[in-house]
Amino acid sequence: MSGPFRTPSGGRIDRAAPLSFTFDGARYVGVAGDTLASALLANGVHLVGRSIKYHRPRGILSAGAEEPNALVTVIRDGGRVTPNLRATQIELYDGLVTVSQNRWPSLHHDVGAIAGCFSPLFPAGFYYKTFMGPRWLGSNWAWTRVYEPLIRRAAGLGRAPTSPDPDHYASRYAHCDVLVVGSGPAGLCAALAAAQAGGRVILCDEQSEMGGSLLSETTAIVDGKSALDWIADKIDLLSSQDRVTLLPRTQAFGYFHDNFIALAERVTDHLANPDPASPRERLWQVFAKQVVLATGAIERPLMFPDNDRPGIMLAGAAHTYLERYGAKPGHRAALVGSHDTIYRAALALARQDVVIAGIFDNRSHPDSDLIPLAREAGITVTTGATIIGTSGRLRLSKVRLGVLSDDGSARDAGDLACDHLLMSGGWTPSVHLFSQSRGKLAWHPDKQAFLPARSHARVWSAGTCAGDNELSEVIENGFAAGENAARAAGLMARPRVAVAVENAQTLNGGSLGELPHPNRHSRKMAFVDFQNDVTSEDLKLAVREGFQSIEHVKRYTTTGMATDQGKTSNMNALGIMSSQLNIPLPDVGLTTFRAPYTPVTFGTLAAHSRGDLFDPIRRTPIDSWAQDNGAVFEDAGPWKRARYFPKAGEDMHAAVRRECRIVRSAVGVLDASTFGKIEVVGPDASEFLKRLYVNDFRNLEIGQCRYGVLLNEAGFVIDDGVIGRLAESTFHVTTTTGGAARVLHLMEDYLQTEFPDLACWLTSTTEHWAVIAVQGPKSRDALAPLVEGIDLGKASFPHMSLAEGKVAGVPARVFRVSFTGELGFEVNVPADYGRSVWELIWQEVCLYDGCAYGTEAMHVLRAEKGFVIVGQETDGTVTVGDLGFGWAVGKQKQDFVGKRSLSRSDMIKADRHQLVGLQTVDPKIVLEEGAQITIESSSTAGAAALGHVTSSYWSDALGRSIALALVSGGRKRRGERLHVPMPGGAIEVVVTAPVFYDPKGERLGG
Amino acid sequence: MLLIRCPHCEMERPEIEFRYAGEAHIVRPPDPAAVSDEAWADYLYMRANPKGLHAERWRHIHGCGRFFNAVRHTVTDKILKTYKAGEPKPDLGAFATSADR
Ligand SMILES: [Zn+2]
């Protein structure tokens, strides 16, 4: 038997398929079709959790996604631990292991519940007020000594898992004519109408089974059939159509611009033994021409003192548990409310032999066909009645009744024993997704509800989410929405066959806000927001303290800010605000509905973008050699670059010193393949480059190259590189490693939109070429034996030459360039030959006791020569003049990108930050890059810095530290002593020229 | 994610294939040297930034690579028209009714 509270028959469960599960270590048996919540109820378990602030015992409030209390952790195995799942949505499987949360040592004996005794410590605005302890104790005293320990003890939902998630998650895009969200009667009919019109339709529903509210409908006859048979027919009809996709267990959680909707599909969570090849969840990103929202409505709790004990449940939820899951909420029921749902629930419970202790209708003159039926069934119905308190430590044992007077007060009318209390304050249309679509909501006083009005999105709402009430109306409007959506998507709607609905119960009523009770200012708590433990008193206090906007009250009291986003509480909070401020409810305003509708796992959002697939890595053709030879790598954008090649026992500094020394004395090779490369081709190629770069390229001879600087239109340096002319109309342009894509984008922009008259084409060749820099006095000797067709001689191939030939038998472009200040070459070979040519060059280099060097040595060598790195010496506010590169600017050029800006007044100020060298007075001190520079050794606070250190290294060649810096009016300060203030005291430095090594450039000429 | 119609590919493609490139129809002065500092600063920095219809540049960077222009409503994010760079700026007033409907 699957629990003492199971009904003998009926519902959507299979009593012949028992499933064993545990909750907090206790073993129970449920059946196929159960949720964890229904299975627990069938076993008589109501106590499922503790509340977040006061650790109050809590039970199952609802039967759906709106559940604020029954949050549990599901443990599948080591890495598969999922906290904070709603028991109302967890499908039972054999062997399911679940534990409660937020309690210690156990759910029944929870030490944290003592927090409830200190409830005056947790008033509205608690989080703000705690920062203001008594001043004489110091600003942080109250926080660190009292409040933080209390919060840490009390706070938190479930624990995050500690090991990586072993599951994988899928993601896909989908396009459709009509997406229907919600498969209750309105959604089913909308999907049918759209499918009949021939549309591509996606119908999704968060539940395991399609049908929505009809799954617990037992009285209505639809088209001459029971509701369940009618659903089965319609689902069959839909699933037989290729153009219809049915997605159960799929929550539409976000509605984004242009009808782009995100769905989260739970693929394996309901299975005892999931296929390891299957993803756990799947993210659907749907482009929908039209959307029909049929998202239903959520029942509201009532606010009376101690309205949160286990055993107190929404009346509609109890009806669902009974009719859909065959689970009775107890033996003896009391019902209270302002909506006819309480009568429907009572009648259904009575049919299953649950004793109805009484129905207490808040309304003085309720008018429902169900009332005479209830009375006929022997149920006592009291109108103008309420509940003013409840008792029972871990489970409701009795309620205290109240009689409502015309003046709005309540009079004590004694106790009534019961083991559960079902309440209904009416139903709130679920307009979350509509609101996310940036649709406007309109207040409908007759329905006491906010309903969808105008939207920019192509969206239709139908059913109870749109304020429909009677089943026939819901079905009619569902069809209409589906037809409208299909027509708007450009399809032809077919004529509809009318659907006859008989014997449907019509339920009316509802209220917003707190119920009257005599002990108004007692410490009894009437909860508005169950998940965040916000009471009606908290809201009233906030209003008394002067808060008027619901957005402020929400943040001040945290109402509606829990993971359930106030699904059951927001309207009641507005009701309290409205009566406290004495203004109409719609004037209080409405907080914004935000995605996700229910919490979504990070796994689903990340999908395949994790581990190696999270962020792509770029590796050069020579990368594998560097790995084989012990390189230590660093990131350069998406690239991995060899930083240095340590020999046994070397740290980075020792390795870099050795690499620098060998490049300066013999020869070194560097993998420079990451440099951006753009081939610029066409009759106007030279004119194009002239217009883009500060330099003049028209007089660049074939076989020559030139250092080029690129500005943005505002006049600031954004990239640099060497540009070589291979032929009259062919240029080989190099860019910085990080700037390659940006420069190509900028070039394309100018070529396509500003200079479309130029006949010129741009091709990224970064990945086409492997680049091997061979640098050092022995570089020519090492390289020459491998080179065919190019005479590397001093006169025939001078500095800044370029030629095509063969290197190691492979077609190559050889540049004579130097980023070290030494004689040097850069060999470009097609990427596929990169490693083999590198290895052959390496053999030659080894003959001269050369080395491979990495980016760190490259930086030191270039800094010794004062060569800048764009992005290190520059930050987007630095001009060619600031860098001292005025020589590079083509003097005859009328115009180039950024030229006009160079004459703006700010760009020619004498106090601009200019590139200088810095030498520390103590040569052993290496400055920190980024450190500020001041005149005084101890500047007054608030005084502006003169500039900052951009590069700083130990220079082995000079036997001292060197640094480059940007300093205000720096070029005029040569010889001045400045200071670099650091935590250990200011470091004295001398301003120098930004070239430290071989200032005359004699080493290049060799 | 938006679906954007590339006027060169003549196809609707997902937004991730495109890159935004700022306000459209801001022409680089043909002779910058002849422009005053104020006019040059306007060209560099001053943008309309409207709440409503906006003619703006996009590039189909992960597709055909071409730049084009679009009329987008900055409140609804709806793109009401795309057209090739170089074509005249459409009359934004003609879109106002459809965007505000
Ligand atoms: Zn395109």
CSV table of C-alpha atoms and ligand atoms in Angstrom, one decimal, chain B residues 6-10 13 18 60 63-66 68, ligand 1:
chain,number,residue,atom,x,y,z
B,6,CYS,CA,20.9,41.0,-43.8
B,7,PRO,CA,20.1,43.1,-46.9
B,8,HIS,CA,23.1,41.6,-48.6
B,9,CYS,CA,22.4,37.9,-47.8
B,10,GLU,CA,18.7,38.6,-48.1
B,13,ARG,CA,20.0,35.4,-39.4
B,18,PHE,CA,26.1,40.4,-36.3
B,60,HIS,CA,27.1,40.8,-40.6
B,63,GLY,CA,28.3,36.0,-42.3
B,64,CYS,CA,29.0,38.0,-45.4
B,65,GLY,CA,31.0,40.5,-43.5
B,66,ARG,CA,29.2,43.5,-45.0
B,68,PHE,CA,24.5,47.7,-43.5
C,1,ZN,ZN,25.0,39.0,-44.8
